[in-house]
Coordinates of C-alpha atoms and ligand atoms in Angstrom, one line a residue:
M83 CA 20.3 -10.4 9.0
K84 CA 17.9 -8.1 7.4
S85 CA 18.8 -7.4 3.8
S86 CA 18.7 -3.9 2.4
P87 CA 15.2 -2.3 2.2
W88 CA 13.6 -2.4 -1.1
W89 CA 13.7 1.5 -1.6
K90 CA 17.5 1.9 -0.9
E91 CA 18.5 1.8 -4.4
A92 CA 15.1 1.6 -6.1
T93 CA 14.1 2.8 -9.5
I94 CA 10.5 4.5 -8.8
Y95 CA 8.3 5.3 -11.9
Q96 CA 6.1 8.3 -11.4
I97 CA 2.6 8.0 -13.0
Y98 CA 0.5 11.0 -13.6
P99 CA -2.9 9.1 -13.5
R100 CA -4.7 11.5 -15.8
S101 CA -2.2 11.0 -18.5
F102 CA -1.2 7.4 -18.5
F103 CA -4.0 5.3 -20.0
D104 CA -7.7 5.8 -20.3
S105 CA -9.9 2.7 -19.9
N106 CA -13.3 4.1 -20.5
G107 CA -13.0 6.7 -23.3
D108 CA -13.6 9.9 -21.4
G109 CA -10.3 11.3 -22.5
E110 CA -8.7 10.9 -18.9
G111 CA -6.3 8.3 -17.7
D112 CA -7.7 6.5 -14.6
L113 CA -7.0 3.7 -12.2
P114 CA -8.3 0.7 -14.2
G115 CA -6.2 2.0 -17.0
I116 CA -3.1 2.0 -14.9
T117 CA -3.8 -1.6 -13.8
S118 CA -4.1 -2.7 -17.4
K119 CA -0.7 -1.4 -18.2
L120 CA 1.2 -2.5 -15.2
E121 CA 2.9 -5.2 -17.2
Y122 CA 4.3 -2.5 -19.4
V123 CA 5.6 -0.9 -16.2
K124 CA 7.1 -4.2 -15.1
S125 CA 8.8 -4.6 -18.4
L126 CA 10.8 -1.4 -17.9
G127 CA 12.5 -2.9 -14.8
V128 CA 11.6 -0.5 -12.3
D129 CA 11.0 -1.4 -8.6
A130 CA 7.9 0.7 -7.7
I131 CA 5.4 3.1 -8.9
W132 CA 4.4 6.5 -7.4
L133 CA 0.9 7.8 -8.3
S134 CA 0.1 11.6 -8.4
P135 CA -3.1 12.3 -6.5
F136 CA -6.3 10.3 -7.6
Y137 CA -8.5 11.5 -4.7
T138 CA -11.7 13.3 -4.6
S139 CA -10.9 16.7 -6.0
P140 CA -12.4 19.5 -8.1
N141 CA -9.2 19.2 -10.1
K142 CA -8.2 22.8 -9.9
D143 CA -4.6 21.8 -9.6
G144 CA -4.4 18.4 -11.2
G145 CA -5.8 16.7 -8.1
Y146 CA -3.3 18.3 -5.6
D147 CA -6.4 20.1 -4.3
V148 CA -7.9 17.3 -2.3
A149 CA -11.5 17.4 -1.2
D150 CA -11.5 14.0 0.5
P151 CA -8.2 12.3 1.0
R152 CA -9.6 8.9 1.7
D153 CA -11.6 8.4 -1.5
V154 CA -11.1 8.2 -5.1
D155 CA -12.3 10.8 -7.5
P156 CA -15.0 9.3 -9.9
R157 CA -12.9 10.5 -12.9
F158 CA -10.3 7.8 -11.7
G159 CA -12.6 5.2 -10.7
N160 CA -13.3 4.0 -7.1
L161 CA -11.7 2.5 -4.1
A162 CA -12.3 -1.0 -5.3
D163 CA -10.2 0.1 -8.4
A164 CA -7.5 1.3 -6.2
K165 CA -7.4 -2.0 -4.2
E166 CA -7.3 -3.9 -7.5
M167 CA -4.4 -1.7 -8.9
I168 CA -2.4 -2.2 -5.7
D169 CA -3.0 -5.9 -5.7
V170 CA -2.0 -6.4 -9.3
A171 CA 1.2 -4.3 -8.8
H172 CA 2.1 -6.5 -5.8
S173 CA 1.5 -9.7 -7.8
L174 CA 4.0 -8.2 -10.3
D175 CA 6.4 -7.3 -7.5
L176 CA 6.1 -3.7 -7.9
R177 CA 5.7 -1.6 -4.9
V178 CA 3.1 1.3 -4.7
L179 CA 3.6 4.8 -3.4
V180 CA 0.8 7.2 -3.4
D181 CA 0.9 11.1 -2.9
V182 CA -0.2 12.8 0.5
V183 CA -0.9 16.4 0.3
P184 CA -0.7 17.9 3.8
N185 CA 0.1 21.5 3.2
H186 CA -3.5 22.3 2.1
F187 CA -6.8 20.9 1.2
S188 CA -9.3 21.9 -1.5
D189 CA -11.8 24.7 -0.7
Q190 CA -14.3 21.9 -1.4
H191 CA -13.1 19.9 1.4
V192 CA -15.9 19.7 4.2
W193 CA -13.7 21.4 6.7
F194 CA -13.3 24.5 4.5
Q195 CA -17.0 24.6 3.8
E196 CA -17.7 24.4 7.6
A197 CA -14.9 27.3 8.0
L198 CA -16.6 29.5 5.6
K199 CA -20.0 29.2 7.3
A200 CA -18.5 29.6 10.8
A201 CA -17.6 32.7 12.8
R202 CA -14.1 34.3 13.0
G203 CA -12.1 32.8 15.9
S204 CA -14.0 29.6 15.7
Q205 CA -12.7 26.0 15.9
E206 CA -13.8 25.6 12.3
R207 CA -11.6 28.5 11.1
S208 CA -8.6 27.5 13.3
R209 CA -7.9 24.5 11.1
F210 CA -6.8 27.0 8.3
H211 CA -5.0 30.3 8.4
F212 CA -7.8 33.0 8.8
Y213 CA -6.5 36.4 9.5
D214 CA -8.1 39.9 9.6
A215 CA -7.2 42.6 7.2
N216 CA -4.7 45.2 8.4
P217 CA -6.3 48.3 9.8
D218 CA -5.9 50.1 6.6
G219 CA -7.8 47.4 4.8
T220 CA -4.7 45.7 3.1
L221 CA -3.9 41.9 3.0
P222 CA -2.4 40.3 6.2
N223 CA 1.0 40.4 4.5
N224 CA 2.4 40.7 1.0
W225 CA 3.3 37.2 0.2
I226 CA 2.8 36.1 -3.5
S227 CA 1.2 32.7 -4.3
L228 CA 3.5 30.2 -5.9
F229 CA 1.0 30.2 -8.7
G230 CA 1.1 34.1 -9.0
G231 CA -1.2 36.7 -7.5
P232 CA -1.6 37.2 -3.6
S233 CA -1.6 34.5 -1.1
W234 CA -4.7 35.6 0.4
T235 CA -8.2 35.6 -0.6
Q236 CA -11.1 37.5 1.2
V237 CA -14.2 35.6 2.5
E238 CA -17.7 37.2 3.1
D239 CA -17.2 38.5 6.6
G240 CA -14.0 40.2 5.6
Q241 CA -11.4 37.9 6.9
F242 CA -8.6 36.5 4.5
Y243 CA -7.3 32.9 4.4
L244 CA -3.7 32.0 3.4
H245 CA -3.1 29.9 0.4
L246 CA 0.5 29.3 -0.9
F247 CA -0.9 27.9 -4.1
D248 CA -4.2 28.4 -5.8
S249 CA -7.1 30.3 -3.9
S250 CA -8.9 26.7 -4.1
Q251 CA -6.1 25.3 -2.0
P252 CA -6.4 26.8 1.5
D253 CA -3.3 26.1 3.6
L254 CA -3.9 23.9 6.8
N255 CA -3.0 25.2 10.3
W256 CA -0.7 22.3 11.8
E257 CA -0.9 23.9 15.1
N258 CA -4.4 22.5 15.4
P259 CA -4.2 19.0 16.7
E260 CA -7.2 18.0 14.6
V261 CA -5.1 18.4 11.4
A262 CA -2.4 16.0 12.6
A263 CA -5.0 13.5 13.7
D264 CA -6.7 13.6 10.3
F265 CA -3.6 12.9 8.4
E266 CA -2.7 10.0 10.5
K267 CA -6.0 8.7 9.6
T268 CA -5.3 9.1 6.0
L269 CA -1.8 7.5 6.3
R270 CA -3.5 4.5 8.0
F271 CA -6.1 4.4 5.5
W272 CA -4.0 3.9 2.4
L273 CA -1.5 1.5 4.3
D274 CA -4.5 -0.5 5.4
L275 CA -5.5 -0.8 1.7
G276 CA -2.0 -2.0 0.9
V277 CA 0.2 0.8 -0.3
D278 CA 4.1 0.6 0.5
G279 CA 4.5 4.2 1.3
F280 CA 4.0 7.9 0.4
R281 CA 5.5 10.9 -1.6
I282 CA 4.8 13.9 0.7
D283 CA 3.7 16.9 -1.2
V284 CA 5.3 20.2 -0.1
A285 CA 6.6 18.3 2.9
H286 CA 8.6 21.4 4.0
G287 CA 5.6 23.8 4.1
L288 CA 3.4 22.4 6.9
V289 CA 4.6 24.7 9.8
K290 CA 4.1 28.4 9.3
E291 CA 5.9 31.1 11.5
D292 CA 5.7 34.7 11.1
V293 CA 2.6 34.7 9.1
L294 CA 2.2 38.4 9.4
K295 CA 5.7 39.4 8.3
D296 CA 6.1 40.9 4.9
H297 CA 9.0 39.8 2.4
P298 CA 11.2 42.4 0.9
D299 CA 10.9 40.7 -2.6
P300 CA 7.5 38.6 -2.7
Q301 CA 7.4 38.3 -6.5
G302 CA 11.0 37.5 -6.9
L303 CA 10.7 34.8 -4.3
S304 CA 7.6 33.2 -5.8
D305 CA 9.5 33.0 -9.1
A306 CA 12.6 31.7 -7.6
L307 CA 10.6 28.9 -6.0
R308 CA 9.3 27.6 -9.3
L309 CA 11.3 25.3 -11.3
D310 CA 9.6 26.0 -14.5
M311 CA 10.5 29.8 -14.3
P312 CA 13.8 30.9 -15.8
M313 CA 15.8 32.9 -13.4
D314 CA 19.5 34.0 -13.2
P315 CA 20.9 31.4 -10.8
E316 CA 22.7 33.8 -8.6
K317 CA 19.4 35.7 -8.1
R318 CA 17.5 32.5 -7.6
Y319 CA 20.0 31.2 -4.8
A320 CA 20.2 34.5 -3.2
L321 CA 16.4 34.6 -2.7
L322 CA 15.6 30.9 -1.8
P323 CA 17.2 31.0 1.7
T324 CA 14.9 34.0 2.6
V325 CA 11.6 32.2 2.2
P326 CA 9.4 32.8 5.4
F327 CA 7.0 29.9 5.0
F328 CA 9.1 26.8 4.2
D329 CA 11.4 24.7 6.2
R330 CA 10.5 25.7 9.7
Q331 CA 12.0 23.3 12.2
G332 CA 8.7 22.4 13.7
V333 CA 7.9 20.2 10.5
H334 CA 10.4 17.5 11.8
E335 CA 8.3 16.8 14.9
I336 CA 5.4 15.8 12.4
Y337 CA 7.7 13.4 10.5
R338 CA 8.9 11.9 13.6
E339 CA 5.4 11.0 14.5
W340 CA 4.7 9.7 10.9
R341 CA 7.7 7.5 11.2
K342 CA 6.3 5.9 14.2
L343 CA 3.3 5.4 12.3
F344 CA 5.1 3.7 9.3
D345 CA 7.3 1.6 11.5
S346 CA 4.2 0.1 13.1
Y347 CA 3.4 -1.6 9.9
G348 CA 5.9 -4.4 10.6
D349 CA 4.7 -6.5 7.7
R350 CA 6.4 -4.4 5.1
D351 CA 9.1 -1.8 4.5
V352 CA 7.1 1.3 4.4
M353 CA 8.8 4.2 3.0
A354 CA 8.1 8.0 2.5
V355 CA 9.8 10.5 0.3
A356 CA 9.7 14.2 1.0
E357 CA 9.1 17.0 -1.7
A358 CA 11.3 19.4 0.4
W359 CA 13.2 21.7 -1.9
V360 CA 15.1 23.6 0.9
H361 CA 17.9 26.1 1.3
P362 CA 20.8 25.8 1.9
P363 CA 20.8 22.3 0.6
V364 CA 22.2 20.8 3.9
N365 CA 18.8 21.4 5.4
S366 CA 17.4 18.6 3.4
T367 CA 19.4 16.1 5.3
R368 CA 17.2 16.8 8.3
Y369 CA 14.4 15.2 6.7
V370 CA 16.1 11.9 6.4
R371 CA 17.5 11.6 9.8
P372 CA 17.0 8.1 11.1
D373 CA 13.9 8.7 13.0
E374 CA 12.3 10.7 10.2
L375 CA 11.6 10.0 6.4
H376 CA 13.4 7.7 4.1
Q377 CA 14.3 9.8 1.3
V378 CA 14.1 13.4 0.1
F379 CA 13.9 14.5 -3.5
N380 CA 16.8 16.1 -5.0
F381 CA 15.8 18.9 -7.5
D382 CA 19.2 20.0 -8.6
L383 CA 19.1 17.9 -11.8
L384 CA 15.7 19.3 -12.9
D385 CA 17.4 22.7 -13.8
A386 CA 21.0 21.7 -14.3
P387 CA 22.5 22.7 -17.6
F388 CA 24.3 19.9 -19.6
S389 CA 27.7 21.1 -18.3
S390 CA 30.3 18.8 -16.9
I391 CA 31.5 21.3 -14.3
H392 CA 27.9 22.0 -13.1
L393 CA 26.9 18.2 -13.1
Y394 CA 30.0 17.3 -11.2
D395 CA 29.2 19.7 -8.5
V396 CA 25.6 18.8 -8.2
I397 CA 26.2 15.0 -8.1
S398 CA 29.2 15.1 -5.8
R399 CA 27.6 17.5 -3.5
S400 CA 24.3 15.5 -3.4
I401 CA 26.1 12.4 -2.5
D402 CA 28.3 14.0 0.2
L403 CA 25.3 15.8 1.8
M404 CA 23.4 12.5 2.3
K405 CA 26.4 10.7 3.5
S406 CA 26.5 13.0 6.5
V407 CA 23.1 11.3 7.7
A408 CA 24.0 7.9 6.4
A409 CA 21.4 8.2 3.6
L410 CA 21.6 7.8 -0.1
P411 CA 20.8 10.6 -2.6
T412 CA 17.7 10.5 -4.9
W413 CA 17.8 11.6 -8.5
A414 CA 15.2 12.9 -10.9
L415 CA 15.5 14.4 -14.5
S416 CA 11.8 15.2 -14.9
N417 CA 8.6 15.3 -13.1
H418 CA 4.9 16.8 -13.6
D419 CA 6.0 20.1 -12.4
S420 CA 9.1 21.0 -14.7
P421 CA 9.8 21.0 -18.4
R422 CA 10.6 17.4 -19.6
V423 CA 14.5 16.7 -19.7
A424 CA 14.3 16.1 -23.4
T425 CA 12.9 19.6 -24.2
R426 CA 15.3 21.2 -21.7
M427 CA 18.4 19.5 -22.9
G428 CA 17.9 18.0 -26.3
E429 CA 17.1 14.3 -27.0
Q430 CA 20.7 13.1 -27.2
E431 CA 21.9 15.0 -24.1
S432 CA 18.9 13.6 -22.0
R433 CA 19.7 9.9 -23.1
A434 CA 23.4 10.6 -22.2
L435 CA 22.5 12.1 -18.8
A436 CA 20.0 9.5 -18.0
L437 CA 22.5 6.6 -18.4
F438 CA 25.1 8.5 -16.4
V439 CA 22.5 8.9 -13.6
L440 CA 21.2 5.5 -13.7
A441 CA 24.5 4.1 -12.5
L442 CA 24.7 6.3 -9.4
P443 CA 24.0 5.2 -5.8
G444 CA 20.6 5.9 -4.6
S445 CA 17.2 5.9 -6.0
T446 CA 16.1 7.2 -9.3
Y447 CA 12.8 8.7 -10.2
V448 CA 11.5 8.2 -13.8
Y449 CA 8.6 10.2 -14.9
A450 CA 6.2 8.3 -17.1
G451 CA 7.2 9.2 -20.8
Q452 CA 10.7 10.2 -19.9
E453 CA 11.7 6.5 -21.0
L454 CA 10.3 7.4 -24.3
G455 CA 12.4 10.6 -24.6
L456 CA 9.2 12.5 -24.9
P457 CA 9.4 16.4 -25.3
D458 CA 7.0 18.6 -24.0
G459 CA 3.7 18.7 -25.8
V460 CA 2.8 21.8 -27.8
I461 CA -0.3 23.3 -26.1
P462 CA -2.4 26.0 -27.6
D463 CA -3.3 28.6 -25.0
E464 CA -7.0 27.8 -25.3
S465 CA -6.2 24.1 -24.2
R466 CA -4.3 25.0 -21.1
Q467 CA -5.4 23.9 -17.6
D468 CA -2.5 24.8 -15.2
P469 CA -3.8 27.3 -12.5
I470 CA -0.4 29.0 -13.0
Y471 CA -1.7 30.0 -16.4
F472 CA -4.8 31.6 -15.2
R473 CA -3.4 33.3 -12.0
T474 CA -0.7 35.0 -14.0
G475 CA -3.1 36.2 -16.8
G476 CA -1.4 34.0 -19.3
Q477 CA 2.0 35.5 -18.7
Q478 CA 3.4 32.2 -17.4
K479 CA 2.4 29.1 -19.3
G480 CA 2.6 26.6 -16.6
R481 CA 3.3 22.9 -16.5
D482 CA 0.6 21.4 -18.9
G483 CA 3.4 20.7 -21.5
A484 CA 4.9 18.0 -19.3
R485 CA 1.5 16.4 -18.6
V486 CA 0.4 15.3 -22.2
P487 CA -0.8 11.9 -22.2
L488 CA 1.4 8.9 -23.3
P489 CA 1.5 7.8 -26.9
W490 CA 0.8 4.1 -26.7
N491 CA 0.4 2.8 -30.3
G492 CA -0.7 3.6 -34.0
D493 CA 0.3 6.4 -36.3
T494 CA -2.0 9.2 -35.3
A495 CA -3.0 10.9 -32.1
P496 CA -4.4 9.9 -29.6
F497 CA -2.3 7.0 -30.0
G498 CA -4.3 4.5 -28.2
F499 CA -4.2 6.6 -25.1
T500 CA -8.0 6.9 -25.3
S501 CA -10.9 6.1 -27.7
G502 CA -12.2 9.6 -27.0
T503 CA -10.7 13.0 -27.1
P504 CA -7.6 13.5 -24.7
W505 CA -7.8 15.9 -21.9
L506 CA -4.8 17.7 -23.3
P507 CA -4.2 17.8 -27.1
M508 CA -1.8 15.3 -28.6
H509 CA -0.1 15.6 -32.0
D510 CA 0.7 13.2 -34.8
G511 CA 4.4 14.3 -34.6
W512 CA 4.7 11.7 -31.7
K513 CA 4.1 8.8 -34.1
D514 CA 7.7 7.4 -33.9
S515 CA 7.6 7.8 -30.1
T516 CA 4.9 5.4 -29.4
I517 CA 5.6 2.6 -26.9
E518 CA 4.6 0.3 -29.9
K519 CA 7.1 1.7 -32.2
Q520 CA 9.8 2.1 -29.5
S521 CA 9.5 -1.5 -28.3
A522 CA 10.3 -2.8 -31.8
E523 CA 13.2 -0.4 -32.4
P524 CA 16.5 -1.7 -30.5
K525 CA 18.1 1.6 -30.3
S526 CA 14.9 3.5 -29.1
S527 CA 15.0 5.4 -25.9
L528 CA 12.6 2.9 -24.4
N529 CA 15.1 0.1 -25.0
L530 CA 17.8 2.1 -23.7
Y531 CA 16.0 2.5 -20.4
R532 CA 15.0 -1.2 -20.2
N533 CA 18.5 -2.4 -20.9
A534 CA 20.0 0.1 -18.5
L535 CA 17.7 -0.8 -15.7
S536 CA 18.5 -4.5 -16.3
L537 CA 22.2 -3.8 -16.2
R538 CA 21.8 -1.6 -13.2
A539 CA 20.2 -4.3 -11.2
E540 CA 22.8 -6.8 -12.3
H541 CA 26.0 -4.8 -11.8
L542 CA 25.4 -1.6 -9.9
V543 CA 22.7 -1.9 -7.2
N544 CA 24.3 -2.2 -3.7
N545 CA 27.9 -1.8 -5.2
G546 CA 28.8 1.2 -2.9
K547 CA 30.1 4.5 -3.7
I548 CA 31.5 6.0 -6.9
Q549 CA 34.9 7.0 -7.5
W550 CA 35.3 10.0 -9.8
L551 CA 37.8 9.7 -12.7
E552 CA 38.5 12.4 -15.2
S553 CA 36.5 15.5 -14.3
P554 CA 37.0 19.1 -14.1
H555 CA 38.3 18.5 -10.6
H556 CA 40.0 15.0 -10.9
G557 CA 42.8 13.3 -12.7
A558 CA 43.5 14.4 -16.2
H559 CA 41.3 17.6 -16.5
S560 CA 38.7 17.4 -19.3
S561 CA 35.5 19.5 -19.5
S562 CA 34.2 17.2 -22.2
V563 CA 34.0 14.0 -20.3
L564 CA 32.8 13.2 -17.0
A565 CA 33.5 9.7 -15.5
Y566 CA 33.4 7.6 -12.4
H567 CA 33.9 3.8 -11.5
R568 CA 31.5 2.0 -9.5
G569 CA 31.9 -1.5 -8.6
S570 CA 33.4 -3.3 -11.7
V571 CA 31.6 -0.7 -14.1
S572 CA 33.2 2.6 -15.4
V573 CA 30.8 5.2 -16.6
Y574 CA 32.0 7.8 -19.2
M575 CA 29.8 10.7 -20.4
N576 CA 31.2 12.8 -23.5
L577 CA 29.4 16.0 -23.4
E578 CA 31.1 17.3 -26.6
N579 CA 29.7 17.1 -30.0
S580 CA 32.6 15.2 -31.3
P581 CA 34.1 11.7 -30.4
V582 CA 36.5 11.4 -27.4
E583 CA 39.1 8.7 -26.8
V584 CA 39.6 7.4 -23.3
E585 CA 42.3 5.0 -22.1
I586 CA 40.3 1.9 -20.7
T587 CA 39.9 -1.6 -21.7
G588 CA 36.9 -3.7 -21.0
K589 CA 33.5 -4.6 -22.3
V590 CA 31.1 -2.0 -23.3
L591 CA 27.7 -3.0 -21.6
I592 CA 25.6 -0.1 -23.2
V593 CA 25.8 3.2 -25.0
S594 CA 23.4 5.9 -24.9
A595 CA 24.1 7.0 -28.7
G596 CA 26.4 6.0 -31.6
V597 CA 28.9 3.2 -31.9
P598 CA 31.9 3.1 -29.5
D599 CA 35.2 1.9 -31.1
G600 CA 37.6 0.1 -28.9
R601 CA 41.2 -0.8 -29.8
D602 CA 44.9 -0.7 -28.3
G603 CA 43.6 -0.1 -24.7
K604 CA 41.5 2.8 -25.7
I605 CA 37.9 3.4 -26.5
T606 CA 36.3 6.1 -28.5
I607 CA 33.2 7.5 -27.0
P608 CA 30.6 8.8 -29.7
P609 CA 29.6 12.6 -29.4
I610 CA 27.1 13.4 -26.7
S611 CA 26.9 9.9 -25.3
T612 CA 27.4 7.9 -22.2
I613 CA 29.0 4.4 -22.1
W614 CA 29.2 1.9 -19.3
I615 CA 32.3 -0.4 -19.5
Q616 CA 32.8 -3.5 -17.4
R617 CA 36.4 -3.7 -16.6
Ligands
GLC253 C1 3.6 20.2 -5.4 C2 3.1 19.4 -6.6 C3 2.6 20.4 -7.7 C4 1.4 21.0 -7.0 C5 1.9 21.7 -5.6 C6 0.8 22.2 -4.7 O1 4.7 21.0 -5.6 O2 4.1 18.6 -7.2 O3 2.0 19.6 -8.6 O4 0.9 22.1 -7.9 O5 2.5 20.9 -4.8 O6 0.1 21.1 -4.3
CA254 CA1 -11.0 7.6 -18.0

């Protein structure tokens, strides 16, 4: 009998290559830098790494503007470095996922350069979405880019091309079969080099319908689609289902084809995870039907407040949704596009939530630096790089704060990340957060993650579903404590700033903060803390 595939309940560590470790002193992380630090990654107890793009790119959008999807950008090294990184990861029993960016190319991709030179109506232009202006000279529609400003840019002969993101990221036209063929080539290229799967960027965006239809509130919609934009949740969740350019049903045909390609690599369990934030949430289950992809990101914890009612709803709904297609949910508290969880919630809250989530069924994504409890970096405006900052004339600060390089060692910035000047400023304030310091401190965030991941592997993975205990909806009502059993472990999270006593006996396996006190069939959980108890 085939055992459960590796990705079912994996912990996947997201590396933003530019910010991980710089091997050559140019101030930017690179592939040899990642390879040299894979022992560290392994020591966390994770199962796999996912690397954000390192492909040839003018780097207008952190490499998500791909000019050649089948080569490595010189800033990150070369193809031999990629192969070496994959091989070393495998020798440490770490799987490797890479990003694939099928919604758009960079304007520096040879196809777009050809399209610019070609005539309207040409085969070259039909690989993208080129349209004429309206008879009154206005843009083909009123959509606002997710990075601010119009979704259209005009070229010399007067036509406009569609870009849902930066103007340097023209959207591809998936109705042109050349596009699908090219991406199959890219998937095979990386699989042949040895990767174990893909994270699919903007997976819900590929198929466009009604391109010429205006939206009643294009700016509101653009803001609603961005997790770094604060918005009244009611407004956000009313706008999200109205998006005309995401989650068209034709995308699923593409993933059915990709799945056949993945399954043709019989020597390994290839897996793919979709970045598909779709509404209503039930639509996300379509991406993980048995003949489509393996996982779909769950974005709900990336903007959830530290509130038991909210967290209960999000977690139980995510589990139930995926059950309907016999898939397991995924969990993420941080990524390269949203404010870091420690900044959003507070340090102790983020530790408590991490420990609560690490015991849940399904796969967990940990964004590099999250294990250190890093907050967002403080970035002066003149150092900002995110296109969001530029396209909104500085009104929106963008995502650079979550992309500051990792502090490795020493007492002063750049903390061993580089021997040169880091591409985003680092500050001496992080001196107690370095990997070196935290490794030596038993109660550090780093050791909390290490211990939790090792206990997770031992007691929780493949231990089935959870059973909620005290929650706003179950058992003895309490808005201060959220709790569940899974296997032989009980997980309690105290969300209040004062200790709480619960009736349970057993061995405390781990606690996120403070010292629990157990006697007479009761355990006192410290303020803002999660504990795992083995019954
Ligand atoms: C995804 C990426 C983000 C990028 C965008 C456009 O959302 O996570 O970083 O800017 O796609 O490619
Ligand atoms: Ca470098």
